[in-house]
């Protein structure tokens, strides 16, 4: 049997490299944006921070998509499916590897924010103070940050289990059904996907409304995270069953 | 345990089309078996079913175990390079193997690399067809397992590479391991086969010792194989 | 070495080794190559070589020494007997085929003599 460490190592290696390329690309566009602004209009207060933050948001989306592609490749490639280990271990390690790499990417982003914050004369601290009023404390701000990070991770997990779920259902129906029924299944899947996206967006709005809970100590925010993770766990369970019973690799 | 593989009532359908139907096959340990049949007859599918790469019906027992996840630690299959990008170097692939397969023997791999004259610093995309096949053979044989599955290792490669590959098979196949080699062109590997299995009409039509074919029918393996198809042509 | 795909491979390996022995490539008491080496040299299956050697051991032409390998027998009388046996087999085959062409024994002898004479001239 292949050990957890061994699979993590081989799966993580290429994803780590990918994240580093993305971080370099991000740094390049951030630097280019700031230099251009500096050369043309001059950099104003808050601008360094906001441009770092907006490029970083795009970076998160790209990181999520790149890691999704890497995660999904594992399920249909003999290179990975021939490894001497069970589907449960393969699936969970694959998901965990992407999650760890996403966290790595996130930590680097936090470093970027911190640097931008220093360069921008503590713009964020000032802005937060203004937004939350005199009751704001540094302990509460930490809570809020941890809460946002937690919801981000829960969403990433739910995102990946959903992408896998759809991918694996398509893969299974492609193997079993004739072409005409396949189209029907694809249409149903698109509908399911739209419903899911709307549903998650609804939750997100709700979660945003509950950010205040973090500061006041309410539980609504936590409930949302738990709900995301429960749905993700159900999808993960189904995905593992699909892998065990029906999902085939792409023949050479 | 004298049987490395037992297949009972195995069937496989793809998009409602039957590829294999009610296949029974038992292979003893220590044999080199030729898996013959036309292109699309289901040779690759049969191999894929053994590792769980394809999902069918029926019972497959490898080394006494019926779980596909357990099969994979007994089986070394040649379908593995697809997951690597073209700019991966051969040595990086070998390092992947060393990490994930506890039965991968690094010293054996080095011997095979020397014998097959492989340059491990080359990128996968830069390999010729013959060289790629040699790399696959070296990786597959460097694992120490009970069952080796070689899917069409000779298709479209030059005769020098072919000879080297055949020699490496004779040299490095462990005595107690069984090796299945699929091919639709049999004459070049006929002398090294202990047994032949012919996949025809969605099932295993023939399973015989090759010397038994020569003794019984006074025919070469290639001629015998062709005669199976002439027979059905006359019936039609 | 090229094999005739119509004849069992183990039989051809046996004949090949007999030929080596009777022509002096392998002298009485000589050590045979290891089984896997023979298999690689001849491009055949290890099991097939094993079967050929097994039959040669049973026939007393090859002796197997545990841990040391296989050797051509030192019993020269047995080797002479083998030569006689192989000669008889070839003669029998040739005789039967010629007989099947409706040749009488005298015609066969005369034909053979003439063939040898002609062959000798060609080779000069």
XYZ file of C-alpha atoms in Angstrom:
612
model
C 0.000 0.000 0.000
C 1.151 3.517 -0.779
C 1.478 5.604 2.380
C -0.433 8.849 2.899
C 2.860 10.745 3.012
C 3.974 9.325 -0.337
C 0.786 10.300 -2.188
C 0.725 13.700 -0.531
C 4.288 14.253 -1.652
C 3.743 13.334 -5.319
C 0.418 15.155 -5.582
C 1.679 18.187 -3.677
C 4.890 18.647 -5.651
C 3.313 19.880 -8.891
C 0.596 21.863 -7.089
C 3.190 23.615 -4.937
C 5.124 24.572 -8.058
C 1.890 25.816 -9.664
C 1.056 27.998 -6.642
C 4.540 29.500 -6.697
C 4.207 30.408 -10.367
C 0.875 32.016 -9.603
C 2.368 34.017 -6.708
C 5.182 35.247 -8.955
C 2.699 36.257 -11.646
C 0.621 38.031 -9.009
C 3.648 39.937 -7.712
C 4.515 40.975 -11.254
C 1.064 42.420 -12.025
C 0.848 44.113 -8.602
C 4.230 45.755 -9.141
C 3.334 46.743 -12.706
C 0.007 48.301 -11.602
C 1.614 50.327 -8.818
C 4.538 51.475 -10.991
C 2.167 52.568 -13.721
C -0.006 54.505 -11.242
C 3.093 55.994 -9.681
C 4.399 57.128 -13.066
C 1.071 58.569 -14.280
C -1.126 59.910 -11.473
C 0.920 59.247 -8.344
C -0.104 56.749 -5.677
C -2.705 58.002 -3.228
C -3.464 56.805 0.296
C -5.124 53.381 0.301
C -4.319 52.678 -3.331
C -1.438 50.283 -2.616
C -3.640 48.292 -0.306
C -6.653 48.174 -2.619
C -4.676 47.145 -5.697
C -2.926 44.396 -3.747
C -6.287 43.242 -2.401
C -8.075 43.238 -5.769
C -5.281 41.377 -7.556
C -5.256 38.978 -4.631
C -8.995 38.256 -4.980
C -8.409 37.383 -8.636
C -5.423 35.302 -7.503
C -7.651 33.308 -5.149
C -10.082 32.539 -7.961
C -7.271 31.440 -10.314
C -5.677 29.347 -7.543
C -9.005 27.637 -6.892
C -9.520 26.829 -10.581
C -5.933 25.592 -11.110
C -6.143 23.364 -8.052
C -9.550 22.055 -9.199
C -8.047 20.963 -12.493
C -5.206 19.194 -10.693
C -7.612 17.562 -8.243
C -9.915 16.241 -10.960
C -7.090 14.871 -13.129
C -6.308 12.311 -10.464
C -9.691 10.570 -10.775
C -9.449 9.603 -14.411
C -5.722 9.025 -14.897
C -4.214 5.552 -14.584
C -1.022 7.155 -13.309
C -2.883 7.757 -10.040
C -5.713 5.239 -10.151
C -3.252 2.319 -10.510
C -1.584 3.197 -7.205
C -1.977 0.415 -4.634
C -4.405 2.144 -2.268
C -8.153 2.414 -1.728
C -10.367 5.042 -3.351
C -11.244 6.661 -0.009
C -7.606 7.352 0.806
C -6.888 8.565 -2.725
C -9.892 10.900 -2.762
C -9.324 12.399 0.680
C -5.582 12.836 0.189
C -6.180 14.469 -3.174
C -8.674 16.910 -1.646
C -6.447 17.575 1.349
C -3.423 18.241 -0.876
C -5.327 20.918 -2.786
C -6.621 22.401 0.454
C -3.119 22.601 1.949
C -1.826 24.286 -1.202
C -4.753 26.717 -1.093
C -3.925 27.553 2.534
C -0.289 28.060 1.491
C -1.457 30.477 -1.180
C -3.690 32.206 1.389
C -0.851 32.632 3.898
C 1.285 34.286 1.214
C -1.628 36.632 0.459
C -1.814 37.596 4.141
C 1.895 38.432 3.974
C 1.147 40.627 0.941
C -1.623 42.425 2.854
C 0.667 42.960 5.832
C 3.378 44.445 3.626
C 0.840 46.625 1.825
C -0.557 47.724 5.189
C 2.899 48.840 6.327
C 3.566 50.665 3.053
C 0.171 52.294 3.152
C 0.481 53.823 6.646
C -1.842 51.343 8.352
C -4.653 52.143 5.952
C -6.645 49.001 6.791
C -6.456 49.527 10.542
C -7.745 53.027 10.126
C -10.464 51.938 7.731
C -11.671 49.155 10.045
C -11.730 51.542 13.002
C -13.844 53.944 11.037
C -16.181 51.152 9.871
C -16.794 49.440 13.185
C -16.761 52.415 15.485
C -15.231 52.872 18.904
C -16.256 49.365 20.190
C -13.680 47.747 17.901
C -10.892 45.828 19.669
C -7.886 43.989 18.273
C -9.161 40.688 19.731
C -12.431 41.059 17.871
C -10.680 41.973 14.640
C -8.640 38.766 14.896
C -11.870 36.829 15.420
C -13.370 38.391 12.318
C -10.297 37.543 10.232
C -10.271 33.936 11.430
C -13.993 33.743 10.685
C -13.531 35.013 7.138
C -10.647 32.582 6.571
C -12.759 29.711 7.927
C -15.701 30.504 5.676
C -13.295 30.794 2.740
C -11.846 27.353 3.409
C -15.270 25.790 3.958
C -16.386 27.279 0.652
C -13.274 25.990 -1.119
C -13.946 22.478 0.217
C -17.597 22.662 -0.813
C -16.542 24.032 -4.196
C -14.169 21.154 -4.836
C -16.519 18.416 -3.675
C -19.218 19.934 -5.921
C -16.910 20.174 -8.941
C -15.831 16.561 -8.363
C -19.429 15.461 -7.916
C -20.454 16.948 -11.248
C -17.319 15.709 -13.015
C -17.749 12.176 -11.706
C -21.472 12.021 -12.519
C -20.669 13.113 -16.095
C -17.865 10.548 -16.276
C -20.144 7.749 -15.061
C -23.010 8.636 -17.388
C -20.568 8.898 -20.297
C -19.551 5.312 -19.677
C -22.981 3.863 -19.176
C -25.513 5.764 -21.196
C -25.959 6.131 -24.922
C -25.388 9.591 -26.414
C -29.033 10.789 -26.309
C -29.579 10.131 -22.593
C -26.190 11.675 -21.926
C -27.457 15.028 -23.235
C -30.439 14.875 -20.910
C -28.168 14.151 -17.953
C -25.917 17.062 -18.911
C -28.908 19.436 -18.989
C -30.044 18.183 -15.579
C -26.522 18.690 -14.270
C -26.409 22.267 -15.517
C -29.674 22.924 -13.695
C -28.299 21.332 -10.519
C -25.188 23.448 -10.843
C -27.202 26.673 -11.266
C -29.328 25.799 -8.215
C -26.169 25.099 -6.217
C -24.508 28.350 -7.236
C -27.620 30.358 -6.356
C -27.929 28.497 -3.082
C -24.293 29.108 -2.173
C -24.579 32.761 -3.178
C -27.606 33.040 -0.871
C -25.622 31.513 1.926
C -22.780 33.912 1.238
C -25.050 36.933 1.528
C -26.371 35.450 4.734
C -22.844 34.836 5.953
C -21.925 38.450 5.159
C -24.894 39.564 7.232
C -23.642 37.428 10.053
C -20.079 38.752 10.052
C -21.340 41.024 12.789
C -22.004 37.866 14.847
C -18.282 37.340 15.016
C -17.850 40.646 16.730
C -20.810 40.236 19.007
C -20.295 36.540 19.731
C -23.402 35.218 17.877
C -23.571 31.698 16.397
C -25.270 32.318 13.006
C -21.923 32.541 11.254
C -20.709 29.242 12.659
C -23.941 27.515 11.632
C -23.302 28.496 8.019
C -19.800 27.028 8.045
C -21.092 23.796 9.542
C -23.839 23.656 6.876
C -21.234 24.046 4.089
C -19.108 21.291 5.551
C -22.046 18.904 6.019
C -23.037 19.283 2.367
C -19.380 18.856 1.360
C -19.102 15.673 3.435
C -22.212 14.193 1.784
C -20.832 15.008 -1.669
C -17.426 13.584 -0.744
C -19.080 10.361 0.419
C -20.959 10.063 -2.875
C -17.796 10.846 -4.841
C -15.935 8.038 -3.111
C -18.764 5.613 -3.877
C -18.664 6.724 -7.535
C -14.894 6.159 -7.657
C -15.192 2.727 -6.084
C -18.065 1.483 -8.225
C -18.251 3.270 -11.540
C -15.651 5.857 -12.456
C -13.213 4.511 -15.039
C -9.905 5.946 -16.156
C -9.367 7.417 -19.606
C -7.970 4.618 -21.791
C -4.737 5.341 -23.656
C -1.462 -20.639 -4.313
C -0.752 -21.806 -7.848
C -3.168 -19.510 -9.659
C -2.260 -15.884 -9.901
C -5.510 -14.957 -11.598
C -9.045 -16.339 -11.719
C -11.765 -14.597 -13.705
C -15.352 -15.832 -13.422
C -18.348 -14.706 -15.460
C -16.818 -11.337 -16.172
C -18.725 -9.004 -18.462
C -18.279 -5.417 -19.552
C -20.540 -2.971 -21.325
C -19.794 0.518 -22.600
C -22.695 2.776 -23.602
C -25.021 -0.265 -23.676
C -22.647 -2.030 -26.080
C -21.342 -5.397 -24.910
C -17.543 -5.563 -25.141
C -16.943 -8.697 -23.073
C -19.460 -11.333 -22.080
C -19.192 -14.210 -19.600
C -15.392 -14.430 -19.589
C -13.790 -17.230 -17.600
C -10.018 -17.453 -17.380
C -7.519 -18.906 -14.945
C -3.796 -18.224 -15.165
C -1.153 -20.206 -13.277
C 1.897 -18.571 -11.705
C 5.176 -18.274 -13.576
C 3.799 -18.141 -17.121
C 4.213 -15.817 -20.058
C 0.810 -15.570 -21.692
C 0.015 -14.037 -25.067
C -3.314 -12.210 -25.065
C -4.332 -12.211 -28.706
C -7.241 -10.760 -30.593
C -8.138 -8.159 -33.182
C -8.006 -4.454 -32.390
C -11.096 -3.594 -30.375
C -11.715 -7.215 -29.358
C -11.467 -6.277 -25.678
C -7.859 -7.170 -24.809
C -7.133 -3.802 -23.216
C -10.532 -3.812 -21.484
C -9.776 -7.207 -19.964
C -6.506 -5.852 -18.555
C -8.199 -2.675 -17.308
C -10.836 -4.719 -15.500
C -8.094 -6.504 -13.522
C -6.837 -3.257 -11.981
C -10.232 -1.596 -11.523
C -9.395 0.985 -14.223
C -12.584 -0.246 -15.912
C -15.634 -1.424 -14.001
C -17.495 -4.543 -15.113
C -19.518 -7.378 -13.653
C -18.397 -10.780 -12.368
C -15.640 -11.921 -10.048
C -11.936 -11.259 -10.513
C -9.509 -12.878 -8.082
C -5.858 -11.824 -8.101
C -3.610 -13.744 -5.697
C -6.659 -14.913 -3.782
C -8.091 -11.427 -3.324
C -11.254 -10.078 -4.952
C -10.877 -6.367 -4.035
C -9.708 -4.178 -6.961
C -7.879 -1.886 -4.520
C -5.855 -4.881 -3.336
C -5.263 -6.116 -6.898
C -3.262 -3.011 -7.622
C -0.477 -3.995 -5.222
C -0.100 -7.334 -7.064
C -0.332 -6.001 -10.602
C 2.065 -3.899 -12.667
C 0.267 -2.500 -15.718
C 1.802 -0.566 -18.622
C -0.877 2.159 -18.701
C 0.725 4.856 -16.631
C 2.412 7.716 -18.436
C -0.730 9.645 -19.341
C -0.890 11.522 -16.052
C 2.487 13.186 -16.616
C 2.928 16.322 -18.667
C 5.167 16.183 -21.728
C 7.957 18.161 -20.111
C 8.380 15.675 -17.259
C 11.795 13.998 -17.425
C 12.117 10.221 -17.322
C 14.100 10.474 -14.069
C 11.250 12.479 -12.495
C 8.788 9.756 -13.476
C 11.136 7.190 -11.913
C 11.289 9.236 -8.735
C 7.460 9.322 -8.680
C 7.488 5.516 -8.953
C 10.075 5.135 -6.230
C 7.916 7.264 -3.921
C 4.510 5.690 -4.479
C 5.245 2.013 -5.168
C 6.745 0.214 -2.168
C 7.603 -2.698 -4.522
C 9.595 -0.502 -6.943
C 13.177 -1.770 -7.059
C 15.499 1.125 -7.888
C 18.510 -1.111 -8.604
C 16.467 -3.221 -11.016
C 15.279 -0.061 -12.738
C 18.889 1.093 -13.214
C 19.793 -2.288 -14.739
C 16.845 -2.087 -17.101
C 17.733 1.499 -18.059
C 21.259 0.401 -18.944
C 20.111 -2.667 -20.848
C 17.413 -0.821 -22.801
C 19.754 2.130 -23.435
C 17.409 4.758 -21.996
C 18.529 8.348 -21.460
C 16.678 9.291 -18.264
C 17.362 13.010 -18.665
C 15.012 13.167 -21.669
C 11.574 14.720 -21.430
C 8.565 12.515 -22.153
C 7.497 14.645 -25.120
C 10.945 14.165 -26.710
C 10.821 10.354 -26.661
C 10.437 8.369 -29.884
C 7.728 5.698 -29.939
C 10.254 2.918 -29.397
C 12.004 4.787 -26.590
C 8.708 5.568 -24.868
C 7.780 1.893 -24.962
C 11.199 1.010 -23.478
C 10.668 3.507 -20.659
C 7.249 2.000 -19.935
C 8.717 -1.516 -19.922
C 11.541 -0.481 -17.575
C 9.077 1.142 -15.155
C 6.668 -1.785 -15.305
C 9.304 -4.491 -14.822
C 11.118 -2.606 -12.058
C 8.154 -3.282 -9.797
C 8.286 -6.667 -8.028
C 4.778 -8.068 -8.359
C 2.880 -11.274 -9.119
C 1.234 -10.217 -12.338
C 2.574 -8.020 -15.146
C 0.201 -6.687 -17.781
C 1.913 -5.478 -20.960
C -0.592 -3.902 -23.323
C 0.637 -3.969 -26.934
C 4.277 -3.269 -26.053
C 5.417 -3.806 -29.631
C 2.923 -1.795 -31.653
C 4.598 0.518 -34.114
C 8.179 0.237 -32.909
C 11.380 -0.685 -34.745
C 12.734 -4.227 -34.697
C 15.863 -3.403 -32.688
C 13.781 -1.932 -29.847
C 11.450 -4.903 -30.106
C 14.311 -7.371 -29.691
C 15.679 -5.482 -26.707
C 12.271 -5.396 -25.064
C 11.756 -9.137 -25.611
C 15.194 -9.865 -24.122
C 14.456 -7.644 -21.117
C 11.215 -9.535 -20.543
C 13.064 -12.882 -20.501
C 15.807 -11.494 -18.299
C 13.766 -9.655 -15.701
C 10.488 -11.515 -15.347
C 10.613 -13.059 -11.839
C 10.264 -16.871 -11.999
C 7.119 -16.959 -9.894
C 5.396 -14.045 -11.636
C 2.991 -14.332 -14.535
C 3.145 -11.954 -17.446
C 0.332 -11.209 -19.878
C 1.400 -9.613 -23.168
C -1.306 -8.429 -25.522
C -0.648 -8.200 -29.231
C -2.590 -8.424 -32.443
C 0.505 -9.516 -34.350
C 1.787 -12.694 -32.785
C 4.715 -14.089 -34.784
C 7.437 -11.978 -33.168
C 6.615 -13.039 -29.626
C 5.499 -16.609 -30.339
C 8.750 -18.276 -29.152
C 8.524 -16.735 -25.680
C 4.888 -17.593 -24.974
C 3.969 -20.444 -22.629
C 0.297 -20.071 -23.351
C -2.015 -18.168 -25.621
C -5.391 -16.658 -24.815
C -7.499 -15.507 -27.747
C -10.226 -12.922 -27.176
C -12.834 -13.269 -29.885
C -16.603 -12.830 -30.125
C -16.707 -10.940 -26.781
C -15.141 -13.739 -24.770
C -12.069 -15.925 -24.293
C -12.363 -18.250 -27.275
C -9.120 -20.192 -26.777
C -6.745 -20.796 -23.892
C -3.979 -23.288 -24.738
C -0.313 -24.003 -24.097
C 1.619 -22.828 -27.165
C 3.599 -26.052 -27.503
C 0.291 -27.926 -27.281
C -0.933 -25.918 -30.275
C 2.223 -26.883 -32.180
C 1.875 -30.561 -31.223
C -1.881 -30.877 -31.676
C -2.300 -28.948 -34.883
C 1.235 -29.014 -36.326
C 0.697 -25.296 -36.832
C 2.681 -22.252 -35.835
C 1.029 -19.937 -33.312
C 0.551 -17.277 -35.987
C -1.008 -19.758 -38.426
C -3.236 -21.222 -35.758
C -4.363 -17.762 -34.700
C -5.205 -16.856 -38.284
C -7.063 -20.120 -38.766
C -9.463 -19.113 -35.989
C -10.560 -16.138 -38.062
C -10.714 -17.991 -41.382
C -13.072 -20.484 -39.733
C -15.522 -17.809 -38.742
C -15.285 -16.142 -42.152
C -16.428 -19.388 -43.785
C -19.341 -19.695 -41.409
C -20.650 -16.248 -42.287
C 18.864 -18.931 -33.565
C 15.690 -19.031 -35.679
C 12.829 -21.261 -34.612
C 10.320 -23.058 -36.763
C 7.022 -21.883 -35.304
C 5.326 -25.148 -36.319
C 7.509 -27.364 -34.106
C 7.361 -27.269 -30.296
C 10.063 -24.878 -29.090
C 11.340 -27.186 -26.329
C 11.961 -29.858 -28.974
C 13.952 -27.423 -31.099
C 16.008 -26.320 -28.086
C 16.807 -29.966 -27.356
C 17.892 -30.542 -30.932
C 19.973 -27.391 -30.897
C 21.830 -28.504 -27.753
C 22.263 -32.057 -29.074
C 23.763 -30.582 -32.215
C 26.180 -28.522 -30.115
C 27.205 -31.671 -28.222
C 27.644 -33.935 -31.220
C 29.637 -31.362 -33.177
C 31.940 -30.752 -30.228
C 30.835 -27.182 -29.364
C 29.869 -28.660 -26.018
C 32.330 -31.340 -24.890
C 31.522 -34.162 -22.429
C 31.448 -32.750 -18.898
C 31.120 -29.138 -20.111
C 28.952 -26.792 -18.094
C 25.841 -25.552 -19.859
C 24.960 -21.842 -19.668
C 22.514 -20.900 -16.894
C 18.883 -21.456 -17.813
C 17.985 -17.757 -17.905
C 21.111 -17.023 -19.966
C 20.157 -19.744 -22.456
C 16.659 -18.303 -22.608
C 18.027 -14.818 -23.315
C 20.522 -16.125 -25.914
C 17.894 -18.118 -27.748
C 15.093 -15.554 -27.152
C 12.770 -18.110 -25.669
C 10.852 -18.534 -22.460
C 12.696 -19.716 -19.327
C 10.029 -22.396 -18.746
C 10.611 -23.801 -22.233
C 14.356 -24.097 -21.651
C 13.593 -25.769 -18.351
C 11.349 -28.301 -20.074
C 14.001 -29.084 -22.721
C 16.701 -29.528 -20.070
C 14.351 -31.611 -17.926
C 13.874 -34.043 -20.785
C 17.614 -34.124 -21.452
C 18.278 -34.885 -17.803
C 15.701 -37.696 -17.853
C 17.364 -39.052 -20.992
C 20.727 -39.056 -19.187
C 22.407 -36.649 -21.621
C 22.634 -33.831 -19.113
C 23.400 -34.152 -15.423
C 22.196 -31.580 -12.926
C 24.433 -30.794 -9.965
C 22.575 -29.001 -7.193
C 23.787 -25.440 -6.809
C 26.372 -25.820 -9.564
C 24.312 -26.003 -12.720
C 23.829 -28.384 -15.603
C 26.608 -30.361 -17.299
C 26.951 -32.460 -20.436
C 27.263 -36.091 -19.333
C 30.768 -37.545 -19.150
C 29.325 -40.896 -20.207
C 30.705 -40.939 -23.771
C 28.952 -44.229 -24.475
C 25.616 -42.473 -23.820
C 26.604 -39.661 -26.194
C 27.555 -42.160 -28.884
C 24.202 -43.801 -28.352
C 22.514 -40.420 -28.732
C 24.326 -39.813 -32.004
C 23.191 -43.187 -33.260
C 19.644 -42.464 -32.165
C 19.531 -39.071 -33.897
C 21.074 -40.564 -37.034
C 18.448 -43.284 -37.048
C 15.687 -40.714 -36.631
C 16.922 -38.705 -39.630
C 17.392 -41.827 -41.746
C 13.950 -43.053 -40.837
C 12.366 -39.775 -41.844
C 14.262 -39.633 -45.158
C 13.605 -43.291 -45.895
C 9.886 -42.986 -45.229
C 9.566 -39.964 -47.457
C 11.487 -41.574 -50.297
C 9.513 -44.764 -49.851
C 6.348 -42.749 -50.112
C 7.529 -41.722 -53.625
C 7.315 -45.423 -54.605
C 11.102 -45.905 -54.749
C 12.476 -49.391 -54.094
C 15.259 -49.910 -51.551
C 17.808 -50.367 -54.351
C 16.700 -47.192 -56.064
C 16.986 -45.297 -52.778
C 20.548 -46.555 -52.207
C 21.553 -45.768 -55.776
C 19.963 -42.335 -55.576
C 21.708 -41.528 -52.326
C 25.094 -42.586 -53.708
C 24.576 -40.461 -56.799
C 23.514 -37.491 -54.660
C 26.597 -37.765 -52.451
C 28.878 -37.990 -55.503
C 27.266 -34.922 -57.102
C 27.386 -32.979 -53.870
C 31.085 -33.838 -53.481
C 31.803 -32.439 -56.969
C 29.903 -29.223 -56.268
C 31.855 -28.670 -53.092
C 35.260 -29.115 -54.814
